[in-house]
Short mmCIF file of C-alpha atoms and ligand atoms in Angstrom, two decimals:
data_model
loop_
_atom_site.label_atom_id
_atom_site.label_comp_id
_atom_site.label_asym_id
_atom_site.label_seq_id
_atom_site.Cartn_x
_atom_site.Cartn_y
_atom_site.Cartn_z
CA MET A 96 29.47 -0.06 -12.66
CA THR A 97 27.83 -3.46 -13.06
CA MET A 98 24.09 -3.87 -13.11
CA LEU A 99 22.56 -5.74 -10.21
CA GLU A 100 20.70 -8.98 -10.74
CA PRO A 101 16.94 -8.43 -10.99
CA CYS A 102 15.29 -9.25 -7.68
CA GLN A 103 13.66 -12.63 -7.32
CA THR A 104 9.91 -12.34 -6.96
CA SER A 105 6.77 -14.32 -7.69
CA TYR A 106 4.94 -11.07 -8.39
CA ASP A 107 3.59 -11.06 -11.95
CA LEU A 108 5.12 -7.79 -13.08
CA ALA A 109 4.57 -8.41 -16.81
CA ALA A 110 0.85 -8.94 -16.22
CA ARG A 111 0.61 -5.79 -14.12
CA ARG A 112 2.42 -3.71 -16.70
CA ALA A 113 0.23 -5.00 -19.51
CA GLU A 114 -2.76 -3.52 -17.70
CA PHE A 115 -1.45 0.07 -18.06
CA PRO A 116 -1.70 1.17 -21.71
CA ILE A 117 0.20 4.43 -21.21
CA LEU A 118 3.36 2.53 -20.30
CA HIS A 119 3.58 0.99 -23.76
CA GLN A 120 5.05 3.94 -25.59
CA GLN A 121 8.40 5.43 -26.44
CA VAL A 122 9.64 8.79 -25.21
CA HIS A 123 12.53 10.36 -27.13
CA GLY A 124 12.96 7.03 -28.92
CA ARG A 125 13.27 5.01 -25.68
CA PRO A 126 10.71 2.87 -23.85
CA LEU A 127 8.94 5.00 -21.24
CA VAL A 128 10.11 4.38 -17.68
CA TYR A 129 7.64 6.11 -15.41
CA LEU A 130 9.08 6.85 -11.96
CA ASP A 131 7.02 9.91 -11.01
CA ASN A 132 4.28 8.01 -9.23
CA ALA A 133 4.27 10.11 -6.08
CA ALA A 134 3.11 13.03 -8.25
CA THR A 135 0.44 10.94 -9.92
CA SER A 136 0.19 7.28 -10.83
CA GLN A 137 -0.91 5.84 -14.17
CA LYS A 138 -4.35 4.33 -14.71
CA PRO A 139 -5.08 0.68 -15.45
CA GLN A 140 -7.34 -0.28 -18.35
CA ALA A 141 -10.04 -1.24 -15.81
CA VAL A 142 -10.29 2.39 -14.65
CA ILE A 143 -10.20 3.76 -18.20
CA ASP A 144 -12.93 1.30 -19.24
CA CYS A 145 -15.02 2.21 -16.23
CA LEU A 146 -14.87 5.94 -17.08
CA GLN A 147 -15.67 5.21 -20.70
CA HIS A 148 -18.61 3.05 -19.70
CA TYR A 149 -19.94 5.68 -17.31
CA TYR A 150 -19.80 8.51 -19.86
CA SER A 151 -21.10 6.41 -22.74
CA GLN A 152 -23.89 4.58 -20.83
CA ASP A 153 -24.85 6.08 -17.48
CA ASN A 154 -23.93 9.77 -17.32
CA ALA A 155 -26.51 11.87 -15.44
CA ASN A 156 -26.59 14.03 -12.33
CA VAL A 157 -26.97 12.25 -9.02
CA HIS A 158 -29.52 12.33 -6.21
CA ARG A 159 -32.03 14.57 -8.02
CA GLY A 160 -33.45 12.73 -11.00
CA VAL A 161 -36.05 10.00 -11.04
CA HIS A 162 -35.17 8.90 -14.54
CA CYS A 163 -33.28 5.73 -15.24
CA LEU A 164 -29.86 7.26 -16.01
CA SER A 165 -29.93 9.39 -12.88
CA GLU A 166 -30.82 6.37 -10.80
CA ARG A 167 -27.97 4.41 -12.35
CA ALA A 168 -25.48 7.24 -11.84
CA THR A 169 -26.65 7.68 -8.24
CA ALA A 170 -26.38 3.96 -7.53
CA ALA A 171 -22.85 3.82 -8.95
CA TYR A 172 -21.76 6.98 -7.10
CA GLU A 173 -23.10 5.68 -3.78
CA ALA A 174 -21.61 2.23 -4.42
CA ALA A 175 -18.27 4.02 -4.83
CA ARG A 176 -18.71 5.46 -1.34
CA ASP A 177 -19.27 1.95 0.02
CA ARG A 178 -16.17 0.79 -1.85
CA VAL A 179 -14.04 3.51 -0.26
CA ARG A 180 -15.50 2.74 3.17
CA ALA A 181 -14.50 -0.89 2.85
CA PHE A 182 -11.05 -0.04 1.44
CA ILE A 183 -10.02 2.08 4.41
CA HIS A 184 -12.10 0.03 6.89
CA ALA A 185 -14.27 2.90 8.05
CA ASP A 186 -17.23 1.99 10.22
CA ARG A 187 -19.94 3.84 8.30
CA ARG A 188 -20.59 5.21 4.83
CA GLU A 189 -21.64 8.53 6.41
CA GLU A 190 -17.98 9.02 7.34
CA ILE A 191 -16.82 9.10 3.70
CA VAL A 192 -16.92 12.56 2.11
CA PHE A 193 -15.96 12.88 -1.55
CA VAL A 194 -13.75 15.89 -2.18
CA ARG A 195 -11.38 17.07 -4.91
CA GLY A 196 -8.31 15.56 -3.28
CA THR A 197 -6.16 15.58 -0.17
CA THR A 198 -5.74 19.35 -0.42
CA GLU A 199 -9.46 20.02 -0.30
CA ALA A 200 -9.95 17.49 2.50
CA ILE A 201 -7.41 19.27 4.71
CA ASN A 202 -8.84 22.70 3.93
CA LEU A 203 -12.29 21.37 4.79
CA VAL A 204 -11.11 20.19 8.21
CA ALA A 205 -9.27 23.46 8.81
CA GLN A 206 -12.25 25.66 8.04
CA SER A 207 -15.22 23.52 9.12
CA TYR A 208 -13.83 21.66 12.09
CA LEU A 209 -11.01 23.67 13.57
CA ARG A 210 -11.75 27.32 12.78
CA PRO A 211 -14.79 27.64 15.06
CA ARG A 212 -12.93 25.85 17.86
CA LEU A 213 -9.72 27.91 17.88
CA GLN A 214 -8.80 30.74 20.23
CA PRO A 215 -5.79 33.04 19.93
CA ASP A 216 -2.65 31.26 21.19
CA ASP A 217 -4.11 27.81 20.63
CA GLU A 218 -1.71 25.57 18.73
CA ILE A 219 -1.83 23.34 15.66
CA LEU A 220 0.89 20.73 15.56
CA ILE A 221 2.46 19.48 12.32
CA SER A 222 5.84 17.95 11.43
CA THR A 223 8.79 19.21 9.40
CA LEU A 224 8.04 16.52 6.80
CA GLU A 225 4.71 17.93 5.70
CA HIS A 226 3.59 18.69 2.14
CA HIS A 227 2.48 22.29 1.58
CA SER A 228 -1.12 20.96 1.61
CA ASN A 229 -0.65 20.12 5.26
CA ILE A 230 1.05 23.42 6.11
CA VAL A 231 -0.62 26.28 4.28
CA PRO A 232 -4.26 25.57 5.27
CA TRP A 233 -3.15 25.74 8.92
CA GLN A 234 -1.21 28.94 8.32
CA ILE A 235 -4.30 30.52 6.78
CA LEU A 236 -6.25 29.39 9.83
CA CYS A 237 -3.63 30.83 12.18
CA ARG A 238 -3.94 34.19 10.41
CA GLN A 239 -7.70 34.03 10.73
CA THR A 240 -7.75 33.12 14.42
CA GLY A 241 -4.49 34.16 16.07
CA ALA A 242 -3.60 30.51 16.69
CA ARG A 243 -0.01 29.30 16.28
CA LEU A 244 1.57 26.62 14.13
CA ARG A 245 4.09 24.42 15.96
CA VAL A 246 6.44 22.14 14.05
CA ILE A 247 7.82 18.79 15.25
CA GLU A 248 11.50 18.34 14.43
CA ILE A 249 12.98 15.49 12.41
CA SER A 250 16.30 13.63 12.43
CA ASP A 251 18.81 13.91 9.58
CA ALA A 252 17.54 10.53 8.33
CA GLY A 253 14.09 12.06 7.94
CA GLU A 254 12.32 10.47 10.91
CA ILE A 255 10.00 12.35 13.23
CA ASP A 256 11.78 13.24 16.47
CA GLN A 257 9.50 11.69 19.07
CA ALA A 258 11.05 13.72 21.90
CA SER A 259 10.21 16.91 20.00
CA PHE A 260 6.66 15.60 19.51
CA GLN A 261 6.29 14.93 23.25
CA ARG A 262 7.61 18.40 24.07
CA LEU A 263 5.26 20.19 21.70
CA LEU A 264 2.09 18.19 22.42
CA GLY A 265 0.41 20.07 25.23
CA PRO A 266 -2.72 21.69 26.62
CA ARG A 267 -2.73 24.36 23.91
CA THR A 268 -2.62 21.77 21.09
CA LYS A 269 -5.99 21.67 19.33
CA LEU A 270 -5.06 19.38 16.44
CA LEU A 271 -2.19 17.18 15.31
CA ALA A 272 -1.93 17.05 11.48
CA VAL A 273 0.67 14.62 10.24
CA GLY A 274 1.53 12.79 7.03
CA HIS A 275 1.37 9.00 7.02
CA VAL A 276 4.15 8.72 4.41
CA SER A 277 6.44 11.57 3.36
CA ASN A 278 6.16 12.40 -0.34
CA ALA A 279 9.69 13.84 -0.42
CA LEU A 280 11.60 11.18 1.55
CA GLY A 281 9.30 8.17 1.77
CA THR A 282 9.44 8.00 5.58
CA ILE A 283 6.57 5.98 7.05
CA ASN A 284 5.61 7.83 10.20
CA PRO A 285 4.47 5.94 13.31
CA VAL A 286 1.02 7.49 13.08
CA ALA A 287 -0.75 4.85 15.21
CA GLU A 288 1.52 5.60 18.17
CA MET A 289 1.29 9.35 17.61
CA ILE A 290 -2.51 9.21 17.46
CA GLU A 291 -2.57 7.21 20.70
CA GLN A 292 -0.39 9.78 22.43
CA ALA A 293 -2.36 12.73 21.08
CA HIS A 294 -5.59 11.11 22.28
CA THR A 295 -4.25 10.75 25.83
CA GLN A 296 -4.25 14.56 25.86
CA GLY A 297 -7.63 14.83 24.13
CA VAL A 298 -6.06 16.08 20.88
CA PRO A 299 -7.73 14.97 17.62
CA VAL A 300 -5.54 13.89 14.73
CA LEU A 301 -5.71 14.41 10.98
CA VAL A 302 -3.61 12.03 8.90
CA ASP A 303 -2.54 13.07 5.41
CA GLY A 304 -2.65 9.68 3.70
CA ALA A 305 -1.93 10.86 0.14
CA GLN A 306 1.28 8.80 -0.11
CA ALA A 307 0.20 5.94 2.14
CA VAL A 308 -2.96 4.66 0.48
CA PRO A 309 -1.18 3.46 -2.72
CA HIS A 310 1.45 1.53 -0.73
CA LEU A 311 0.07 0.40 2.65
CA ALA A 312 -3.13 -1.22 3.84
CA VAL A 313 -4.92 1.50 5.82
CA ASP A 314 -7.43 0.77 8.56
CA VAL A 315 -8.75 4.05 9.91
CA GLN A 316 -10.47 2.35 12.84
CA GLN A 317 -7.35 0.48 13.89
CA LEU A 318 -5.35 3.71 13.60
CA ASP A 319 -8.15 5.51 15.47
CA ALA A 320 -7.59 8.48 13.13
CA ASP A 321 -10.11 11.27 13.59
CA PHE A 322 -9.60 12.51 10.04
CA TYR A 323 -7.86 10.71 7.16
CA ALA A 324 -7.36 12.33 3.74
CA PHE A 325 -6.24 10.91 0.41
CA SER A 326 -6.33 11.58 -3.35
CA GLY A 327 -7.70 9.21 -5.98
CA HIS A 328 -5.10 10.03 -8.63
CA LYS A 329 -2.20 8.68 -6.57
CA VAL A 330 -3.89 5.30 -6.10
CA TYR A 331 -4.47 4.59 -9.82
CA GLY A 332 -7.78 6.49 -9.91
CA PRO A 333 -8.82 9.65 -11.75
CA THR A 334 -7.71 13.19 -10.94
CA GLY A 335 -10.13 15.56 -9.24
CA ILE A 336 -11.49 13.03 -6.74
CA GLY A 337 -10.36 12.40 -3.20
CA VAL A 338 -11.67 11.37 0.16
CA LEU A 339 -12.03 12.85 3.57
CA TYR A 340 -12.73 10.21 6.19
CA ALA A 341 -13.93 11.70 9.46
CA LYS A 342 -15.46 10.11 12.52
CA GLN A 343 -19.20 10.54 12.38
CA ALA A 344 -19.45 12.39 15.70
CA LEU A 345 -16.96 14.98 14.45
CA LEU A 346 -18.76 15.46 11.13
CA GLU A 347 -22.05 15.83 12.95
CA ALA A 348 -20.64 18.64 15.06
CA MET A 349 -19.18 20.50 12.05
CA GLU A 350 -20.63 23.33 10.00
CA PRO A 351 -20.72 22.79 6.21
CA TYR A 352 -17.61 23.75 4.26
CA GLN A 353 -19.43 25.13 1.23
CA GLY A 354 -23.07 26.00 0.57
CA GLY A 355 -25.05 25.05 -2.52
CA GLY A 356 -27.13 22.31 -4.04
CA ASP A 357 -27.32 18.83 -2.54
CA MET A 358 -26.06 19.86 0.90
CA ILE A 359 -29.48 21.10 2.00
CA SER A 360 -32.73 19.52 3.08
CA LYS A 361 -34.82 22.72 3.12
CA VAL A 362 -34.08 26.28 2.02
CA THR A 363 -36.03 29.49 2.58
CA PHE A 364 -34.67 33.02 2.26
CA GLU A 365 -34.59 33.14 6.04
CA HIS A 366 -33.06 29.80 6.87
CA THR A 367 -31.51 26.58 5.56
CA ASP A 368 -31.70 23.11 7.06
CA TYR A 369 -28.71 21.06 6.05
CA ASN A 370 -28.78 17.60 4.51
CA GLN A 371 -27.75 14.50 6.44
CA LEU A 372 -24.20 13.15 6.41
CA PRO A 373 -22.16 12.97 4.31
CA TYR A 374 -24.07 15.08 1.74
CA ARG A 375 -23.86 18.14 3.99
CA PHE A 376 -20.20 18.35 2.97
CA GLU A 377 -20.68 17.71 -0.75
CA ALA A 378 -22.16 20.96 -2.07
CA GLY A 379 -22.83 21.12 -5.80
CA THR A 380 -22.55 18.47 -8.47
CA PRO A 381 -19.80 16.12 -7.32
CA ASN A 382 -17.15 14.45 -9.46
CA ILE A 383 -19.44 11.51 -10.19
CA ALA A 384 -17.24 9.85 -12.80
CA GLY A 385 -14.21 10.44 -10.58
CA ALA A 386 -15.80 8.64 -7.62
CA ILE A 387 -16.87 5.72 -9.80
CA GLY A 388 -13.42 5.56 -11.39
CA LEU A 389 -11.83 5.64 -7.95
CA ALA A 390 -13.94 2.66 -6.90
CA ALA A 391 -12.70 0.79 -9.99
CA ALA A 392 -9.12 1.67 -9.02
CA LEU A 393 -9.65 0.36 -5.49
CA ASP A 394 -11.17 -2.85 -6.90
CA TYR A 395 -8.08 -3.18 -9.08
CA VAL A 396 -5.68 -2.67 -6.17
CA ASP A 397 -7.62 -5.06 -3.94
CA ALA A 398 -7.62 -7.76 -6.62
CA ILE A 399 -3.80 -7.70 -6.61
CA GLY A 400 -3.70 -7.20 -2.85
CA LEU A 401 -1.95 -4.40 -1.00
CA ALA A 402 0.22 -6.94 0.82
CA ALA A 403 1.59 -8.22 -2.51
CA ILE A 404 2.03 -4.67 -3.83
CA ALA A 405 3.82 -3.56 -0.65
CA ALA A 406 6.13 -6.60 -0.69
CA HIS A 407 7.02 -6.01 -4.35
CA GLU A 408 7.62 -2.29 -3.87
CA GLN A 409 9.67 -2.88 -0.73
CA GLN A 410 11.93 -5.28 -2.59
CA LEU A 411 12.28 -2.76 -5.39
CA LEU A 412 13.05 0.03 -2.93
CA GLU A 413 15.92 -2.02 -1.51
CA TYR A 414 17.17 -2.87 -4.98
CA GLY A 415 16.96 0.79 -5.99
CA SER A 416 18.67 2.05 -2.84
CA ASP A 417 21.59 -0.34 -3.40
CA ALA A 418 21.86 0.52 -7.09
CA LEU A 419 21.72 4.28 -6.58
CA GLN A 420 24.32 4.22 -3.83
CA ARG A 421 26.80 2.77 -6.33
CA VAL A 422 26.46 5.78 -8.63
CA PRO A 423 29.51 8.03 -8.11
CA GLY A 424 28.71 11.32 -6.38
CA LEU A 425 25.13 10.33 -5.52
CA ARG A 426 23.71 10.76 -2.01
CA LEU A 427 20.34 9.32 -0.96
CA ILE A 428 18.19 11.81 0.93
CA GLY A 429 15.86 10.20 3.43
CA THR A 430 17.21 7.06 5.05
CA ALA A 431 14.46 6.33 7.56
CA ARG A 432 14.18 2.76 8.84
CA GLN A 433 10.60 2.49 7.56
CA LYS A 434 10.12 3.78 4.02
CA ALA A 435 7.64 3.39 1.20
CA GLY A 436 8.05 3.96 -2.50
CA ILE A 437 10.46 6.95 -2.66
CA LEU A 438 14.10 7.30 -3.70
CA SER A 439 15.16 10.91 -3.23
CA PHE A 440 18.73 11.87 -4.03
CA VAL A 441 21.22 14.56 -4.96
CA MET A 442 24.42 14.34 -7.02
CA GLU A 443 27.64 16.27 -6.62
CA GLN A 444 27.94 16.61 -10.39
CA ALA A 445 24.59 18.11 -11.32
CA HIS A 446 21.52 19.99 -10.09
CA PRO A 447 18.35 17.86 -9.73
CA HIS A 448 16.73 19.71 -12.64
CA ASP A 449 19.68 18.86 -14.89
CA ILE A 450 19.51 15.25 -13.74
CA SER A 451 15.85 14.97 -14.62
CA THR A 452 16.36 16.69 -17.98
CA VAL A 453 19.07 14.20 -18.93
CA LEU A 454 16.95 11.27 -17.72
CA ASP A 455 14.01 12.46 -19.78
CA GLN A 456 16.17 12.07 -22.89
CA PHE A 457 16.48 8.40 -21.87
CA GLY A 458 12.70 8.07 -21.53
CA VAL A 459 12.97 8.06 -17.73
CA ALA A 460 10.44 10.28 -15.95
CA ILE A 461 11.40 11.38 -12.45
CA ARG A 462 10.71 14.61 -10.56
CA ALA A 463 13.14 17.28 -9.45
CA GLY A 464 12.44 20.17 -7.14
CA HIS A 465 11.18 20.88 -3.64
CA HIS A 466 8.27 18.42 -3.97
CA CYS A 467 5.92 20.92 -2.30
CA THR A 468 7.98 20.58 0.87
CA MET A 469 10.01 23.79 0.88
CA PRO A 470 10.40 23.93 4.69
CA LEU A 471 11.69 20.34 4.68
CA MET A 472 14.24 21.24 1.99
CA GLN A 473 15.34 24.19 4.15
CA ARG A 474 15.75 21.86 7.13
CA LEU A 475 17.89 19.51 5.02
CA GLY A 476 19.91 22.41 3.62
CA LEU A 477 19.00 21.54 0.04
CA PRO A 478 17.34 23.60 -2.68
CA ALA A 479 15.88 20.50 -4.27
CA THR A 480 16.22 16.75 -4.72
CA ALA A 481 15.75 14.37 -7.62
CA ARG A 482 13.02 11.87 -6.78
CA ALA A 483 12.19 8.50 -8.29
CA SER A 484 8.92 7.17 -6.92
CA LEU A 485 7.61 3.65 -7.34
CA ALA A 486 4.33 2.03 -8.27
CA LEU A 487 3.06 -1.51 -8.60
CA TYR A 488 4.09 -1.65 -12.30
CA ASN A 489 7.73 -0.71 -11.76
CA GLY A 490 10.44 -3.35 -11.81
CA PRO A 491 14.21 -3.77 -11.52
CA ASP A 492 14.54 -2.98 -15.23
CA ASP A 493 13.14 0.51 -14.52
CA ILE A 494 15.77 1.00 -11.82
CA ASP A 495 18.44 -0.23 -14.25
CA ALA A 496 17.26 2.34 -16.84
CA LEU A 497 17.39 5.04 -14.16
CA VAL A 498 20.93 4.04 -13.20
CA ALA A 499 22.03 3.96 -16.86
CA GLY A 500 20.69 7.50 -17.24
CA LEU A 501 22.51 8.62 -14.10
CA GLN A 502 25.75 7.19 -15.47
CA GLN A 503 25.18 9.41 -18.47
CA VAL A 504 24.76 12.36 -16.08
CA CYS A 505 28.15 11.44 -14.59
CA ARG A 506 29.71 11.37 -18.07
CA LEU A 507 28.11 14.66 -19.14
CA PHE A 508 28.75 16.67 -16.01
CA GLY A 509 31.96 14.95 -14.90
CA ASP A 510 33.59 15.82 -11.58
CA ARG A 511 32.73 19.13 -10.06
N1 LIG B 199 -0.01 15.38 0.82
C1 LIG B 199 0.99 14.67 0.31
C2 LIG B 199 1.90 13.90 1.20
C3 LIG B 199 1.18 14.64 -1.08
O1 LIG B 199 2.18 13.93 -1.61
C4 LIG B 199 0.30 15.39 -1.90
C5 LIG B 199 0.51 15.44 -3.36
O2 LIG B 199 1.60 15.27 -3.85
C6 LIG B 199 -0.74 16.10 -1.30
C7 LIG B 199 -0.86 16.08 0.06
C8 LIG B 199 -1.71 16.89 -2.12
O3 LIG B 199 -2.49 16.05 -2.90
P1 LIG B 199 -3.46 16.64 -4.00
O4 LIG B 199 -2.64 17.58 -4.84
O5 LIG B 199 -3.93 15.44 -4.76
O6 LIG B 199 -4.57 17.34 -3.28
#
């Protein structure tokens, strides 16, 4: 097989790569090729510096102290909230709740918003594409309330079946919870249209944006999303920090998710008055450094521009799809018309775990498994896929290294 010509682009890939120190190392004697970005992305020096600065200069608890460090930490933490608000184009800072990640955001909505509003036989609507984080919290809720989980079908290409959506959306539906971009297949779902349709029936919508925020410009007001969740660590920020965006009117009508410090305005043994938004939903000491680091990551992404990142990644996705399809015995899984950042595949010759073990020996990091989408794998009739997932620092040379590793898989495992 001949290597493809690197794609032509004005994107300054070398400059981008230089900003990520972790990429400049060898793994098993080969230059690291990191293609596991859907699991977590690497951090630019700007984020690392920001965390180092925070812990070496400003570290203190927020909101409670009157001393200088606490005021600095509070100012930086609240500035991070403003940064997130601007990044996703929310209307108000009160609508930005810092959480641990997408998982916690969805659990918060399940327990604080939906649980008190559900009756037995009410329905929660999700799609076949969902990550376990957007399945299991609803199942727990169904067990607690007697409500039912309904699942929108998908096509073999991995696109949401709109006819199935129309059929299932009905008077019993109390929430639509849908991923913006599939972590297993890369499908970009038409969430704006789905939100519009759900709203015609008075159904609120939660969008799981974990895989969208690193790749697409998100405007929660334009989408008219009621809830939008994402994780900092997938958008070049720290682990342990994420965001729940929720429309203010919804947050105002919700009970707190957890009780503790900071979420109160007055406590007696008889009664507690809760704090104003968004603090009512941030019980306990938050991940202060995480929020500040996330803001640095969003600054970093904005300085490059999501349009430039998306164009670069889209070009790379096409290059990668072409290159992979030339590997003997390889089948791409997930061929939706609109995709972002994911190349999922299986090979006749080898199990995905064997593929990723061989690739690791070449310094190429990909993921193999069910990608926390077991029901999707069942629908596709597969136990697992191998998945290469892209970030702004990947280039055609990374795809070439992946393909070279896959050729080695072909040699090692031969015809089956
Ligand atoms: N939703 C999707 C689509 C994801 O890809 C992930 C993580 O892989 C999650 C939710 C969960 O994110 P986290 O583990 O950061 O809470």
